[in-house]
Amino acid sequence: MSGYFDHIDTIKFEGVDSDNPLAFKYYDAKKKVLGKTIEEHLRVAVCYWHNFCWDGHDIFGAGTFERPWLQGNNDQAAAEAKLDAAFSFFEKLGQPFFCFHDVDIMADASTPKEHVENLAAIVDKIEAKMDASTTKLLWGTANMFSHPRFMAGASTNPNPDVAAFAALQVKHAMEATHRLGGAGYVFWGGREGYDTILNTNVGHEMNQLGRFLNMAVEHKHKIGFKGDLWIEPKPHEPTKHQYDRDVGTVYGFLKEHGLENEIGVNIEPNHATLAGNAFEHEIEMANAFGIFGSIDFNRGDPQNGWDTDQFPNDLRENTMALYYILKGGGFKNGGANFDAKVRRQSSDAEDLFHAHIGGMDLLARALMNAAEMIENDKLQAFKDDRYAEWHKGMGKQMMDGNATLDDMANYCLEENTSPAPISGRQEYLENIVTYVVK
Ligand code: XLS
Ligand code: NI
Ligand code: NI
């Protein structure tokens, strides 16, 4: 059977001097950086939904892509044609991982029973595909936001029967992820929030979400899934307000429900910016709380206030992201999933390759820049020096829990301390970054 990607050759590393747009310039998979290969560091994944499920429609217009497997009904034959297309793309790009939602991979189902059967039918096929391929599963998830039944939320729905449907989906999506050897499982609470507080009992809904996630954790242990669980924070879109708004909020929520040692975060830069946070802020917050998991790499549009999910292209921003990821110990089960889509006018098969090649080259460059910064870590040296006083004297006593407020106040009086301002050297530090980014 002839395929959609047949006219495109396997993508090779050709180096910076190549002007072949269908070749890697920086992503040299086996090149070692700080003792590991680029491929091992980045753990790149291609997502099913933006590449193989979306036909290019937007809220004003119909699909523009004409992908052959999306013509007609989404039955088992269509799901299998999509699977063939996806794996032929993976084989040509050569990235090590992919990610999916349950409904991305399977035939449409109209009853709970059909949902279970259709998912099982395609998981059998995926398993066979994976046996004959080098592509592994980074993470799976359940789509509990597209179907109309979820319009008022999944586990946070006012109707417990909707939460029961969500339980069915999570159970089977997690079991499928486990069976396919996935490294993680993601919860993105697309409609776990509200459109108007006039009809919403927020306290009750957050407790519903807390209970639901506890049940999911119990199920993970019951089935022996050894991968990680991650919540993907996003402040709003599609709903006005979502409970998992950013990393800090998620951590508070996890603590509240006793889940901070069970669930980490999958951070997406475009979600960070929607929440008014920098990408690097979210990574460092996750590092500080010990819940860093994985990244959905993409970018927003600086002038548009929504989740445009464009492929990343900002070398400075991503150099700093990789720097903080490496400083936190790097990816373990997580990786670099591109939760990004080509623009609606980029309607050819080639465009999917340009997008991923650019993203992978960008991350490889960012990784090499970050490694260079770490090898001569002037930023860390500056910080170590800036906080050095906390390792001795009164600062240490306070941090060790050996000083009261009175002790600190008396120390101030006795020593007559009136500290002079010390420069934070922001521009000097920014220049260090400027000199490395290339
Ligand atoms: C949407 C989210 C979604 C998750 C998976 O904004 O990024 O794609 O990554 O459900
Ligand atoms: Ni995402
Ligand atoms: Ni997103």
PDB file of C-alpha atoms and ligand atoms in Angstrom, residues 47 49-50 100-101 139 141-145 186-190 232-234 236-238 242 266 268 271 274 296 298 307 309 337 339, ligand 1:
ATOM      1  CA  CYS A  47       2.313  13.524  19.531  1.00  0.00           C
ATOM      2  CA  TRP A  49      -3.219  14.437  18.157  1.00  0.00           C
ATOM      3  CA  HIS A  50      -1.776  17.477  16.388  1.00  0.00           C
ATOM      4  CA  PHE A 100      -1.349   9.658  22.489  1.00  0.00           C
ATOM      5  CA  HIS A 101      -4.817  10.196  23.947  1.00  0.00           C
ATOM      6  CA  TRP A 139       3.193   8.666  27.730  1.00  0.00           C
ATOM      7  CA  THR A 141      -3.509   9.911  28.424  1.00  0.00           C
ATOM      8  CA  ALA A 142      -7.297   9.963  28.202  1.00  0.00           C
ATOM      9  CA  ASN A 143      -9.162  12.669  26.303  1.00  0.00           C
ATOM     10  CA  MET A 144     -11.900  13.732  28.696  1.00  0.00           C
ATOM     11  CA  PHE A 145     -12.601  17.137  27.197  1.00  0.00           C
ATOM     12  CA  VAL A 186      -0.555  12.379  31.895  1.00  0.00           C
ATOM     13  CA  PHE A 187      -3.620  14.088  33.342  1.00  0.00           C
ATOM     14  CA  TRP A 188      -4.508  17.297  31.597  1.00  0.00           C
ATOM     15  CA  GLY A 189      -7.677  18.656  33.178  1.00  0.00           C
ATOM     16  CA  GLY A 190      -9.001  20.364  30.065  1.00  0.00           C
ATOM     17  CA  GLU A 232      -0.198  19.101  33.063  1.00  0.00           C
ATOM     18  CA  PRO A 233      -0.960  22.593  34.412  1.00  0.00           C
ATOM     19  CA  LYS A 234      -2.925  25.090  32.335  1.00  0.00           C
ATOM     20  CA  HIS A 236      -7.693  28.354  31.218  1.00  0.00           C
ATOM     21  CA  GLU A 237      -8.791  27.410  27.695  1.00  0.00           C
ATOM     22  CA  PRO A 238     -11.087  25.717  27.068  1.00  0.00           C
ATOM     23  CA  GLN A 242      -8.965  25.486  35.396  1.00  0.00           C
ATOM     24  CA  ASN A 266       4.231  17.843  32.677  1.00  0.00           C
ATOM     25  CA  GLU A 268       4.030  23.204  28.671  1.00  0.00           C
ATOM     26  CA  HIS A 271       0.447  27.073  29.269  1.00  0.00           C
ATOM     27  CA  LEU A 274      -1.077  31.814  29.567  1.00  0.00           C
ATOM     28  CA  ASP A 296       5.311  19.462  26.225  1.00  0.00           C
ATOM     29  CA  ASN A 298       5.873  24.446  22.095  1.00  0.00           C
ATOM     30  CA  ASP A 307      -2.727  28.347  23.270  1.00  0.00           C
ATOM     31  CA  ASP A 309       0.763  25.435  20.219  1.00  0.00           C
ATOM     32  CA  ASN A 337       7.165  15.816  23.653  1.00  0.00           C
ATOM     33  CA  ASP A 339       2.769  19.331  21.848  1.00  0.00           C
TER      34      ASP A 339
HETATM   35  C1  XLS B   1      -3.870  21.055  25.744  1.00  0.00           C
HETATM   36  C2  XLS B   1      -2.915  20.105  26.307  1.00  0.00           C
HETATM   37  C3  XLS B   1      -3.098  18.666  25.849  1.00  0.00           C
HETATM   38  C4  XLS B   1      -2.342  17.739  26.750  1.00  0.00           C
HETATM   39  C5  XLS B   1      -2.776  16.326  26.673  1.00  0.00           C
HETATM   40  O1  XLS B   1      -3.729  22.259  25.855  1.00  0.00           O
HETATM   41  O2  XLS B   1      -1.618  20.565  26.060  1.00  0.00           O
HETATM   42  O3  XLS B   1      -2.714  18.526  24.523  1.00  0.00           O
HETATM   43  O4  XLS B   1      -0.969  17.798  26.508  1.00  0.00           O
HETATM   44  O5  XLS B   1      -4.108  16.157  26.978  1.00  0.00           O
END
